[in-house]
Coordinates of C-alpha atoms and ligand atoms in Angstrom, one line a residue:
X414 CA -72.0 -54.9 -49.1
X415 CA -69.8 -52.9 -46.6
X416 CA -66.1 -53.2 -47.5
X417 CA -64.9 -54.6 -44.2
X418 CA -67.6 -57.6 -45.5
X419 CA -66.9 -57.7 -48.9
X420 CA -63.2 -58.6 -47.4
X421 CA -63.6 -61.1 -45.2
X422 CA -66.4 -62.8 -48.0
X423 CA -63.5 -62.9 -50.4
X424 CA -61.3 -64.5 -47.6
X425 CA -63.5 -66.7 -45.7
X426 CA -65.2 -68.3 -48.4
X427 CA -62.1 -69.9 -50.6
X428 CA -60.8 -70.9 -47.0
X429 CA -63.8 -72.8 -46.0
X430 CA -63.4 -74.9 -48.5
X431 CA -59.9 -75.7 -47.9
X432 CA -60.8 -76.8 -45.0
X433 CA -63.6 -78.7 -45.7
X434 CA -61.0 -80.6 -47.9
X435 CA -58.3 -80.7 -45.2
X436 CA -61.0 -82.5 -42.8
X437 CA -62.3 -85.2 -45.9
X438 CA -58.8 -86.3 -45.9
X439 CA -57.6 -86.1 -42.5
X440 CA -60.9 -87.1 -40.6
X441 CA -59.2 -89.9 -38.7
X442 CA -56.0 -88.4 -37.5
X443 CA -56.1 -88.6 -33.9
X444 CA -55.4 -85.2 -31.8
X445 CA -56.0 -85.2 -28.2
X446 CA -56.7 -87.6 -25.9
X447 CA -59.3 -87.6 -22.8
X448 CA -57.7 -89.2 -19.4
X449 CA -59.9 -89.9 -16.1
X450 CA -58.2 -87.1 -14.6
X451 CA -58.7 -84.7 -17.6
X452 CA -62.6 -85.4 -17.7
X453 CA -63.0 -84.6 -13.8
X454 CA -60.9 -81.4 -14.2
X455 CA -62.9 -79.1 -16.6
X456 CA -61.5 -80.8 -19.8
X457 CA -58.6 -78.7 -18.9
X458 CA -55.5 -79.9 -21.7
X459 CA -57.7 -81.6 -24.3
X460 CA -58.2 -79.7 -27.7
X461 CA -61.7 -80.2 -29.0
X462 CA -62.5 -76.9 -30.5
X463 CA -61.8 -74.8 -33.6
X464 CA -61.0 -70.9 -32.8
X465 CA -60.0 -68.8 -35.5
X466 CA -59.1 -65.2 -33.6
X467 CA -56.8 -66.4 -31.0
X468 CA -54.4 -68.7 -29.5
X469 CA -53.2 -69.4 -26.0
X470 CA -49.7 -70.8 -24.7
X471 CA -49.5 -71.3 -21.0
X472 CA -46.1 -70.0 -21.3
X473 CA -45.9 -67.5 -24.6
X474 CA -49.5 -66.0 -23.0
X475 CA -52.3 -64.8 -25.8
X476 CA -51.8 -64.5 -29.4
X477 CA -54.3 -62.6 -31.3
X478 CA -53.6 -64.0 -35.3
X479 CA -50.1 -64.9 -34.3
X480 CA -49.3 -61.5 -32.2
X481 CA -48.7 -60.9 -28.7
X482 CA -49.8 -58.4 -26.8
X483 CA -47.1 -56.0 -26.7
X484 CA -46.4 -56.2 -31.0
X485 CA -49.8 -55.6 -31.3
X486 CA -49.7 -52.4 -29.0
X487 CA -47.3 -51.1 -31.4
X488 CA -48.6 -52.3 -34.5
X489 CA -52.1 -51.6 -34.5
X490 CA -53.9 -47.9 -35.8
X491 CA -54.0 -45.4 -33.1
X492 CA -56.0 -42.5 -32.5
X493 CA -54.6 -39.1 -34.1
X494 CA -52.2 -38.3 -30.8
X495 CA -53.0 -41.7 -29.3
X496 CA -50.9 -44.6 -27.9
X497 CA -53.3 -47.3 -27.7
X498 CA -54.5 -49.2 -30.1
X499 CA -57.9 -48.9 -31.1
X500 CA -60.2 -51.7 -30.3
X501 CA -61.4 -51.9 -33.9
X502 CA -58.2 -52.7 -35.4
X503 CA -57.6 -55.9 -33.4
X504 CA -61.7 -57.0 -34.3
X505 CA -60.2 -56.4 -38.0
X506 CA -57.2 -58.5 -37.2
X507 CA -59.6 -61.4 -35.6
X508 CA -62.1 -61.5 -38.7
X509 CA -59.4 -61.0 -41.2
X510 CA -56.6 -62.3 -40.0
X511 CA -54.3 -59.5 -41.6
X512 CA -53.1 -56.3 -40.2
X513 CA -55.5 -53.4 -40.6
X514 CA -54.1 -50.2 -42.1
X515 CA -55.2 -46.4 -40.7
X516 CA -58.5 -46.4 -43.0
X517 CA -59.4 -50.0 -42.5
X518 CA -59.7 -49.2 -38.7
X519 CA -61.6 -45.9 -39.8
X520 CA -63.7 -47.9 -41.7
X521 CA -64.6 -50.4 -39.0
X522 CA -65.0 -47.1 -36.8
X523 CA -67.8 -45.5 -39.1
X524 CA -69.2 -49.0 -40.0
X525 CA -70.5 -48.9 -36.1
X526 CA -70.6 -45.7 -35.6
X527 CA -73.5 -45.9 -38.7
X528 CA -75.7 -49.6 -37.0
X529 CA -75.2 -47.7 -32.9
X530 CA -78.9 -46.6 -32.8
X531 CA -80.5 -48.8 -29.7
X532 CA -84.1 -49.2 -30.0
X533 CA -85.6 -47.4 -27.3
X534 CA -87.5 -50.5 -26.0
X535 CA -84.3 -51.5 -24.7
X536 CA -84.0 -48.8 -22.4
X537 CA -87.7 -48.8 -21.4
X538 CA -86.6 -53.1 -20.4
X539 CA -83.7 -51.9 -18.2
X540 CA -85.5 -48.8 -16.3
X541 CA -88.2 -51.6 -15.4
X542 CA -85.1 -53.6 -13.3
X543 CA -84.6 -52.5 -9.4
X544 CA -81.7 -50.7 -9.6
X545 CA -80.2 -52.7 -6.8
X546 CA -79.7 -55.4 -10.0
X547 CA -76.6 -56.1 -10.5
X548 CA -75.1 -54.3 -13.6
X549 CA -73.7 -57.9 -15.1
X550 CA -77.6 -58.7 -15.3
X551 CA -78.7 -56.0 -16.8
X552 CA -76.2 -56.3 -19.5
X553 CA -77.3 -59.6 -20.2
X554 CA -81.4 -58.8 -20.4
X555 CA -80.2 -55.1 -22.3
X556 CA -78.7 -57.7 -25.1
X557 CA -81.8 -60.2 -24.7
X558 CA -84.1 -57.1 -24.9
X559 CA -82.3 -56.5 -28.0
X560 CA -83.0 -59.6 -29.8
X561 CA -85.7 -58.5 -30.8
X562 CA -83.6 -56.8 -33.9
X563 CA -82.0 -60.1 -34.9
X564 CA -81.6 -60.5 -39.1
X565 CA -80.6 -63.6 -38.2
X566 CA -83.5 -65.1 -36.5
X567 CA -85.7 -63.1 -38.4
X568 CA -84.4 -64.6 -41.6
X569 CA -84.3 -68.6 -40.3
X570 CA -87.9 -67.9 -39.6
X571 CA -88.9 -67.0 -43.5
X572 CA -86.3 -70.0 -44.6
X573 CA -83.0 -69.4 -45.8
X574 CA -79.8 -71.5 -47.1
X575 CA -76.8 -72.9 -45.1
X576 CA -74.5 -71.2 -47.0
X577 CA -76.1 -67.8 -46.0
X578 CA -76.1 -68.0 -42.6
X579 CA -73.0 -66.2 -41.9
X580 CA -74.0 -63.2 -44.1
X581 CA -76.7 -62.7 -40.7
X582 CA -74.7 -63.7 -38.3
X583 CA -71.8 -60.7 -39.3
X584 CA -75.2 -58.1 -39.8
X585 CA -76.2 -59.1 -36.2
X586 CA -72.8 -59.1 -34.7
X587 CA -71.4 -56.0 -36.2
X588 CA -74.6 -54.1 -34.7
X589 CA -74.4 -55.9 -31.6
X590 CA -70.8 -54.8 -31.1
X591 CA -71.9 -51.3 -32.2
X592 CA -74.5 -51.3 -29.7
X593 CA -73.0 -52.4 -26.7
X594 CA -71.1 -49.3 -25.6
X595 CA -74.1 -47.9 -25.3
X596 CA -76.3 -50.1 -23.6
X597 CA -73.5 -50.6 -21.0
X598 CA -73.0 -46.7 -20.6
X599 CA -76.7 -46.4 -19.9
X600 CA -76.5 -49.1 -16.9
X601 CA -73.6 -47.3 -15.3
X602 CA -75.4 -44.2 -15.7
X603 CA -78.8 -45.1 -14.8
X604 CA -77.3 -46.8 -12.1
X605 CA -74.3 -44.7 -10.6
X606 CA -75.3 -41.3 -12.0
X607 CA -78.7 -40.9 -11.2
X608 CA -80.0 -41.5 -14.4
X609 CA -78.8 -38.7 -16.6
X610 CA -77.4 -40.0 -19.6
X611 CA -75.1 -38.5 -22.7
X612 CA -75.9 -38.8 -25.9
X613 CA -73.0 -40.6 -28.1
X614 CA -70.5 -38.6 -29.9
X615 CA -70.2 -40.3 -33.6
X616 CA -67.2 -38.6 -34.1
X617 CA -65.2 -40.4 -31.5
X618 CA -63.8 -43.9 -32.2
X619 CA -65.5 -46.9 -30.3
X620 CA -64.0 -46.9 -27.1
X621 CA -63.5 -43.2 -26.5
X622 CA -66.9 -42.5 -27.6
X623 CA -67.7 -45.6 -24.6
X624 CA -65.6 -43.8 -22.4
X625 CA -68.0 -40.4 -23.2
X626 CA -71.0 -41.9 -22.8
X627 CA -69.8 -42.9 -19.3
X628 CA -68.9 -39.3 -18.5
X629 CA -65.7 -39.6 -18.7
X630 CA -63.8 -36.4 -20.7
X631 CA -59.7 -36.9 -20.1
X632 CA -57.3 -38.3 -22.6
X633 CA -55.9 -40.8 -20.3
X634 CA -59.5 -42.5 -19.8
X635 CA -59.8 -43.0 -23.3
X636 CA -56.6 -44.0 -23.1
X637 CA -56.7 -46.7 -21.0
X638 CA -60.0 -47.7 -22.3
X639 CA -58.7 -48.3 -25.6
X640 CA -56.2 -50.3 -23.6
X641 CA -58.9 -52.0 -21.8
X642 CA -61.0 -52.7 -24.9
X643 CA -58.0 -54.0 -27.0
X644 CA -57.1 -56.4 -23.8
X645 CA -59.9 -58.4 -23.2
X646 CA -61.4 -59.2 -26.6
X647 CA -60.3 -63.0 -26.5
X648 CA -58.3 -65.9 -24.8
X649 CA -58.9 -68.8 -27.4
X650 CA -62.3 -70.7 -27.5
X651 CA -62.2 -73.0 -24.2
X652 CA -63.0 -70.1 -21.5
X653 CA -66.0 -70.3 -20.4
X654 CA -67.7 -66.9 -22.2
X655 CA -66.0 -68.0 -25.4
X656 CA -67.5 -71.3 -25.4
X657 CA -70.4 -70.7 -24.0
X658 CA -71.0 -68.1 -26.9
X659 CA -69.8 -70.6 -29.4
X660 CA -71.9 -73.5 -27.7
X661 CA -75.2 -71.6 -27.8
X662 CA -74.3 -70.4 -31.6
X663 CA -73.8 -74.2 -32.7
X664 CA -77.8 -74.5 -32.0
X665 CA -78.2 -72.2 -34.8
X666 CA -79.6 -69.3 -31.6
X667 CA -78.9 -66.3 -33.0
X668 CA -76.0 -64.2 -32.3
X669 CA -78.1 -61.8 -29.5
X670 CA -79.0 -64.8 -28.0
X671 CA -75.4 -66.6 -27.9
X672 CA -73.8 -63.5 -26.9
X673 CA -75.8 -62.8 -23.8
X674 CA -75.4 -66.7 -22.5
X675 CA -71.6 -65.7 -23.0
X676 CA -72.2 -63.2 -20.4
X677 CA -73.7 -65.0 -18.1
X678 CA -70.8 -67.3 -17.7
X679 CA -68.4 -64.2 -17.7
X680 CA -70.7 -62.8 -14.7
X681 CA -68.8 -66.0 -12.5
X682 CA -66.2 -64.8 -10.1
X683 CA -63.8 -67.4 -11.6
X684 CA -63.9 -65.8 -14.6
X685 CA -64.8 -61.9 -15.6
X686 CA -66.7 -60.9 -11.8
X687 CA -63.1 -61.3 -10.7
X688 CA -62.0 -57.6 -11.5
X689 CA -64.9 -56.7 -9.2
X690 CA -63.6 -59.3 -6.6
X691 CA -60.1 -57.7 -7.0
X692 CA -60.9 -54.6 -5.9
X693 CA -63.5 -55.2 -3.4
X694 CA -60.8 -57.6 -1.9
X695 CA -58.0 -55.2 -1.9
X696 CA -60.4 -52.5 -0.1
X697 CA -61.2 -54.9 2.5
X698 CA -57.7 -55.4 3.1
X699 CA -56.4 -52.2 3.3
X700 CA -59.8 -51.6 5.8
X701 CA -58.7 -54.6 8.2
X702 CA -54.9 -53.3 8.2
X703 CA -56.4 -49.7 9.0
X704 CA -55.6 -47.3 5.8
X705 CA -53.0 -46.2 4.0
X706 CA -50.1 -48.3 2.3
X707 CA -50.0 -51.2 4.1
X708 CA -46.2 -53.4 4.4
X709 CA -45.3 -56.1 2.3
X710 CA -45.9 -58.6 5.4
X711 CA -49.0 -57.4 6.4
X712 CA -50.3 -58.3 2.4
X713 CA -48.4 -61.7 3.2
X714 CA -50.4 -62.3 6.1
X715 CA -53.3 -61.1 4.9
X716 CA -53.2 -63.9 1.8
X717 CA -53.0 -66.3 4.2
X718 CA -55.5 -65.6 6.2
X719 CA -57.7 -65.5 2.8
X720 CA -56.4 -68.9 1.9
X721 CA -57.3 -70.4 5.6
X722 CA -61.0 -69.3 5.2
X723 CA -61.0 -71.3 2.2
X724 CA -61.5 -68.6 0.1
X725 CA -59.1 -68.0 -3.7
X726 CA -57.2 -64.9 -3.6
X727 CA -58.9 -63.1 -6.6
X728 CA -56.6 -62.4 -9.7
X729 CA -54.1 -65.1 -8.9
X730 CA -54.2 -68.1 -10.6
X731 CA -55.8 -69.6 -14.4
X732 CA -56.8 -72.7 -16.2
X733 CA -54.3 -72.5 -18.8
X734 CA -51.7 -69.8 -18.3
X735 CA -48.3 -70.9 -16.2
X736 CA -46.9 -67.3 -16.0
X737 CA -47.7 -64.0 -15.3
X738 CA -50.5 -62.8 -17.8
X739 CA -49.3 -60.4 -20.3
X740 CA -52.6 -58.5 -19.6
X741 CA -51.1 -57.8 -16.6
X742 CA -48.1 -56.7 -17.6
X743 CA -49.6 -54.6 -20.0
X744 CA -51.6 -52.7 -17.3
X745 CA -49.1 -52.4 -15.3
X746 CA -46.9 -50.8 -18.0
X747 CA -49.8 -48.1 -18.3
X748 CA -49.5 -47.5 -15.0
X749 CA -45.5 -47.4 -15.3
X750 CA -45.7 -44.8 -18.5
X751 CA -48.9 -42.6 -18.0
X752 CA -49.6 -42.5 -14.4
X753 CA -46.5 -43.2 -11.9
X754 CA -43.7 -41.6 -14.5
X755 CA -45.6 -38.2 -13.8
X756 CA -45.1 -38.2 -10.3
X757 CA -48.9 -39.3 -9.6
X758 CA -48.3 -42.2 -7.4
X759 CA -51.3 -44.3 -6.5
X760 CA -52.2 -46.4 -3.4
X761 CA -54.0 -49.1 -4.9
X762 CA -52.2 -49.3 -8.1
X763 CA -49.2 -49.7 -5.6
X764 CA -50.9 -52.5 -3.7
X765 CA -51.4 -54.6 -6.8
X766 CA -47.2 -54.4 -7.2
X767 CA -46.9 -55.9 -3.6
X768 CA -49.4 -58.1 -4.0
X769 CA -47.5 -59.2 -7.1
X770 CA -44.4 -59.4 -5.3
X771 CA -45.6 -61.1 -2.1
X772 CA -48.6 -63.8 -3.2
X773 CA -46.7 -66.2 -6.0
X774 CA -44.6 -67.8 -3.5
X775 CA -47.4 -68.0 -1.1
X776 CA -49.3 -69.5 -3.3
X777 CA -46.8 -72.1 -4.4
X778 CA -46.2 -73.0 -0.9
X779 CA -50.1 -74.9 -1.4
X780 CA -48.7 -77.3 -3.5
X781 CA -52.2 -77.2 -5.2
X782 CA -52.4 -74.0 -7.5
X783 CA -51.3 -74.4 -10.7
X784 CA -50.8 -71.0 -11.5
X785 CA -49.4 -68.9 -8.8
X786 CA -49.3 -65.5 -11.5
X787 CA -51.6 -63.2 -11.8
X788 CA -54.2 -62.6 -14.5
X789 CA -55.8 -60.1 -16.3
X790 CA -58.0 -59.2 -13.5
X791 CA -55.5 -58.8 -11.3
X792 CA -55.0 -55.1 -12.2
X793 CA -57.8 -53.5 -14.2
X794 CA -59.8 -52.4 -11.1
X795 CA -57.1 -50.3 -9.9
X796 CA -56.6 -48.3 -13.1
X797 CA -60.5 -47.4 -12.9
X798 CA -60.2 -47.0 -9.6
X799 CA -57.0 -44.5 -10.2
X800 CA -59.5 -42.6 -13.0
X801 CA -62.5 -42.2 -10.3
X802 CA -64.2 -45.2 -11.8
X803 CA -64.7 -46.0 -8.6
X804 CA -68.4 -48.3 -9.1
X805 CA -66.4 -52.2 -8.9
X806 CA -69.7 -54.1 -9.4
X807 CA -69.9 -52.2 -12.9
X808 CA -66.1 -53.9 -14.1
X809 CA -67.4 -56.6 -15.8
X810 CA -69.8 -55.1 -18.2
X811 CA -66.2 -53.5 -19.4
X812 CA -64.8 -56.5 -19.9
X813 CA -68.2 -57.8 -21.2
X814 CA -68.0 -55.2 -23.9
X815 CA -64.7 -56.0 -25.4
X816 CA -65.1 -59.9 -25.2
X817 CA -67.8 -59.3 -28.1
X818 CA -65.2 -58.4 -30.4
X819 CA -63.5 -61.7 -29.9
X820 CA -66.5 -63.7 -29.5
X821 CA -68.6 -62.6 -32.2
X822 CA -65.5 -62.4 -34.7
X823 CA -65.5 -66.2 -33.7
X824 CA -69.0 -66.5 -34.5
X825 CA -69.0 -65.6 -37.6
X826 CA -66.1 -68.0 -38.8
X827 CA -68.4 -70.8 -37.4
X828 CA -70.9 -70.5 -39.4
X829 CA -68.5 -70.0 -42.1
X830 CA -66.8 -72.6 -41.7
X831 CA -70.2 -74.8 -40.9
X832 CA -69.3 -75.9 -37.4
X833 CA -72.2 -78.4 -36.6
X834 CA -74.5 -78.4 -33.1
X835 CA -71.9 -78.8 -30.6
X836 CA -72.9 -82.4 -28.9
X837 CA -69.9 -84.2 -26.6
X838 CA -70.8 -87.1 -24.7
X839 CA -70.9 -87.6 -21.4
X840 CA -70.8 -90.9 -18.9
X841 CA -71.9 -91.7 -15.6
X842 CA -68.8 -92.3 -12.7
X843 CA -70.1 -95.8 -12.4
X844 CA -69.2 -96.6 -16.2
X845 CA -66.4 -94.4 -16.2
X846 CA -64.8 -96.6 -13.4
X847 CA -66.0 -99.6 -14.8
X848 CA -64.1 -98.9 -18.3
X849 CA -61.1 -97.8 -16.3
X850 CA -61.4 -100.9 -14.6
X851 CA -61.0 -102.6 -18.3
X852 CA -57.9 -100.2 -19.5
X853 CA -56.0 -101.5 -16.2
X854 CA -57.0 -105.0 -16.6
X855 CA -55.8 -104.3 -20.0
X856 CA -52.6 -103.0 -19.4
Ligands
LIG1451 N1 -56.5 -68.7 -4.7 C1 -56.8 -69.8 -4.0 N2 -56.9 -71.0 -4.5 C2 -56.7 -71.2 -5.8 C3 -56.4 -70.1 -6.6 C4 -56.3 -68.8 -6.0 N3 -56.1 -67.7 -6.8 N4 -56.2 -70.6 -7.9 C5 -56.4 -71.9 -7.8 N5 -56.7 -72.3 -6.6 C6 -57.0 -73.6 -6.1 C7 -58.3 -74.1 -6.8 O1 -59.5 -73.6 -6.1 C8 -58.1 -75.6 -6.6 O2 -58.4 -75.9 -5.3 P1 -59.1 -77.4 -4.9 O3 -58.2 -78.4 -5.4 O4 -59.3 -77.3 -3.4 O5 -60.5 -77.4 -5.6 C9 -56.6 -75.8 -6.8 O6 -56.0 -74.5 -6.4 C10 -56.2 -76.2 -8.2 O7 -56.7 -75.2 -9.1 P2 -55.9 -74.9 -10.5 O8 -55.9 -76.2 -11.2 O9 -54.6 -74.3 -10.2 O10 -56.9 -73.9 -11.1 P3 -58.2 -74.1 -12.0 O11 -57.8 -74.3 -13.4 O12 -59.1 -75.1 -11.4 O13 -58.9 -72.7 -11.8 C11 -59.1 -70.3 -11.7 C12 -58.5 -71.5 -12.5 C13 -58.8 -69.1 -12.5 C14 -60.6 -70.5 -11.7 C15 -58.5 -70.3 -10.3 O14 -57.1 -70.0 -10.4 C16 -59.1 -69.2 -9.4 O15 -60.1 -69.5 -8.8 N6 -58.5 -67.9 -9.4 C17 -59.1 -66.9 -8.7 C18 -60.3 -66.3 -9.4 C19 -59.8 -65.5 -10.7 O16 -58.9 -64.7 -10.6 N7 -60.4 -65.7 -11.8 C20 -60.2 -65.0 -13.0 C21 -59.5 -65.8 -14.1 C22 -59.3 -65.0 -15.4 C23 -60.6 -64.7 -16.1 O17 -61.2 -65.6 -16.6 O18 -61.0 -63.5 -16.1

């Protein structure tokens, strides 16, 4: 057994039974309630899932194991000469729920380094796709061809106990996290780069051996990928790759399976396509106004004239969160620190800022959006954009890869923890409003 596994056995196992005991006695204890409006807005505001690797306030923002953001950028393991932390102490963190010391995350670093080999069937799947698909897809049928390696599935099939099922669900999701950089590095290659692709360097750490296989050589890329990577592994179990993820995992589908549904839902322009939309907004904009830098009422103006044509100004806004993401900020402090403090101003990077200054208000002014801040998405396009990662339609996959940490971490603790088939019901309107009809009566 790998030590990382031999850990989280010796942790999970004593906890799953406490709480097995904690629901026998407190089955009945009410939680959260569902109102009319609650059911016909997305569920938004009622708790009626178990995640283990993160919470989210709508004011406090994310918390990974109790951390924000910002204490975890300065508690994590860095690379030797690094700043960032490195992707695979905040997966430790998730799984464990302890801080990871300098050889834990070393550990976690050779662990994938040793299960990164994708079959080459995998490969031969994605050259068969146009390449007009769009990279989102191919990252989805990459993982799908890949299921092909599944322990899990393969060892349902022969028959094997309950209480093993999370020994193969951590096999698959540790080499599906292992595997990912590379898949996705061979999309934006095959795709952008006319199909000359680099072989991995094991001696890198996860994300800057991503941010190699991309073609991409300077400090400050892998950097900011660790950033990247760190950022976007999770955002509590209710968004919509989370869940889904979770959702097709309750079936008992196997972790390959699960993970690629997740995808699909992250390949919305609500929720992870908005990076691309960001950018590809911002471009148009600065198109329309003719070049350059534009003023701080010509962004103004041009919000509104997005929010006339019906359209959502991409980045703004979120289901949960009532403040400015601390995603954000923490892009934006990268931006502060490594880019703009050494003289190297940048025009879109400078956009975002106005467009940070200038929308909230505007968007206030609806008396509609919840959330006039901006999230995550809001800035990451620009600071690939600064670094010549210039391909917008490719964002997502990014994001894509780092949400496995989080979702698959989660995957694992629900089998652990035996979380059942995932089943709420549902009703029609016409019963809904005839109960409805009863509570008033009622009252
Ligand atoms: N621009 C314009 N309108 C917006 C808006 C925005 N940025 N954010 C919300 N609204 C609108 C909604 O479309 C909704 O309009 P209708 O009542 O006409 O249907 C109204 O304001 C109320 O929405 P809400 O309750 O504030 O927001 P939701 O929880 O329904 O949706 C989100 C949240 C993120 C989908 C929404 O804010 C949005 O569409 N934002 C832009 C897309 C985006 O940035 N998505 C990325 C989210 C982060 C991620 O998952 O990666």
């Amino acid at each position: 057994m790998d030590t990382l596994k031999e850990k989280f056995a010796a942790k999970a196992m004593p906890f799953a039974k406490e709480v097995k005991a904690f629901v026998k006695e407190n089955g009945e204890k009410v939680i959260s309630q569902v109102s009319v409006s609650a059911l016909y807005s997305g569920m938004k505001g009622v708790t009626g899932l178990i995640t283990e690797t993160s919470k989210l306030d709508p004011n406090d923002g994310i918390r990974f194991r109790g951390y924000s953001i910002p204490e975890l950028r300065e508690k994590l393991p860095k690379a030797p000469n690094g700043t960032e932390p490195l992707p695979e102490g905040i997966f430790y963190l998730m799984l464990l729920g302890e801080l990871p010391s300098v050889e834990d995350v070393h550990n976690v670093s050779n662990n994938w380094a040793r299960r990164s080999n994708v079959p080459k069937h995998v490969f031969d799947t994605l050259d068969e796709l146009p390449v007009s698909t769009h990279p989102m897809t191919m990252f989805s049928i990459g993982v799908m061809a890949m299921q092909t390696e599944s322990l899990f599935a393969s060892a349902y099939h022969k028959g094997i106990s309950k209480k093993d099922y999370w020994d193969y669900v951590y096999e698959d999701s540790m080499n599906l996290i292992a595997r990912l950089p590379r898949i996705a590095a061979y999309i934006y290659r095959k795709k952008y780069k006319n199909n000359v692709h680099i072989e991995p360097d094991p001696k890198l750490d996860w994300a800057a051996n991503f941010a190699h296989m991309l073609g991409y050589e300077e400090f400050d890329v892998k950097r900011l990928m660790r950033l990247y990577m760190t950022i976007h592994v999770d955002h509590e179990g209710g968004n919509v790759s989370a869940h889904t993820t979770h959702l097709v995992g309750s079936a008992l589908s196997d972790p390959y399976l699960a993970f690629s549904a997740g995808m699909n839902g992250l390949a919305g322009p609500l929720h992870g396509l908005a990076n691309q939309e960001v950018i590809a907004w911002i471009l148009e904009l600065r198109r329309e106004l003719g070049g350059g830098l534009p003023s701080k009422e010509e962004i103004a103006e041009y919000i509104k004239k997005t929010l006339e044509e019906g359209k959502v100004v991409p980045g703004y806004g979120h289901a949960v969160l009532r403040k400015t993401d601390p995603r954000f900020s923490a892009q934006q402090d990268f931006y502060q620190r490594y880019i703009k403090s050494s003289g190297k101003k940048d025009d879109i990077c400078e956009i975002v800022q106005m467009v940070y200054e200038v929308a909230p208000p505007i968007l206030e002014s609806t008396g509609k959006i919840k959330n006039p801040w901006p999230n995550v998405d809001a800035h990451s396009g620009a600071l690939l954009m600064h670094f010549g990662i210039t391909e917008f339609d490719f964002y997502t996959v990014l994001f894509g890869v780092s949400r496995a940490l989080g979702v698959l971490a989660s995957l694992v603790w629900d089998r652990v923890l035996a979380l059942p088939i995932e089943r709420p019901g549902s009703t029609t309107i016409k019963l809904l409003m005839e109960k409805a009809k009863k509570i008033e009566t009622k009252a």
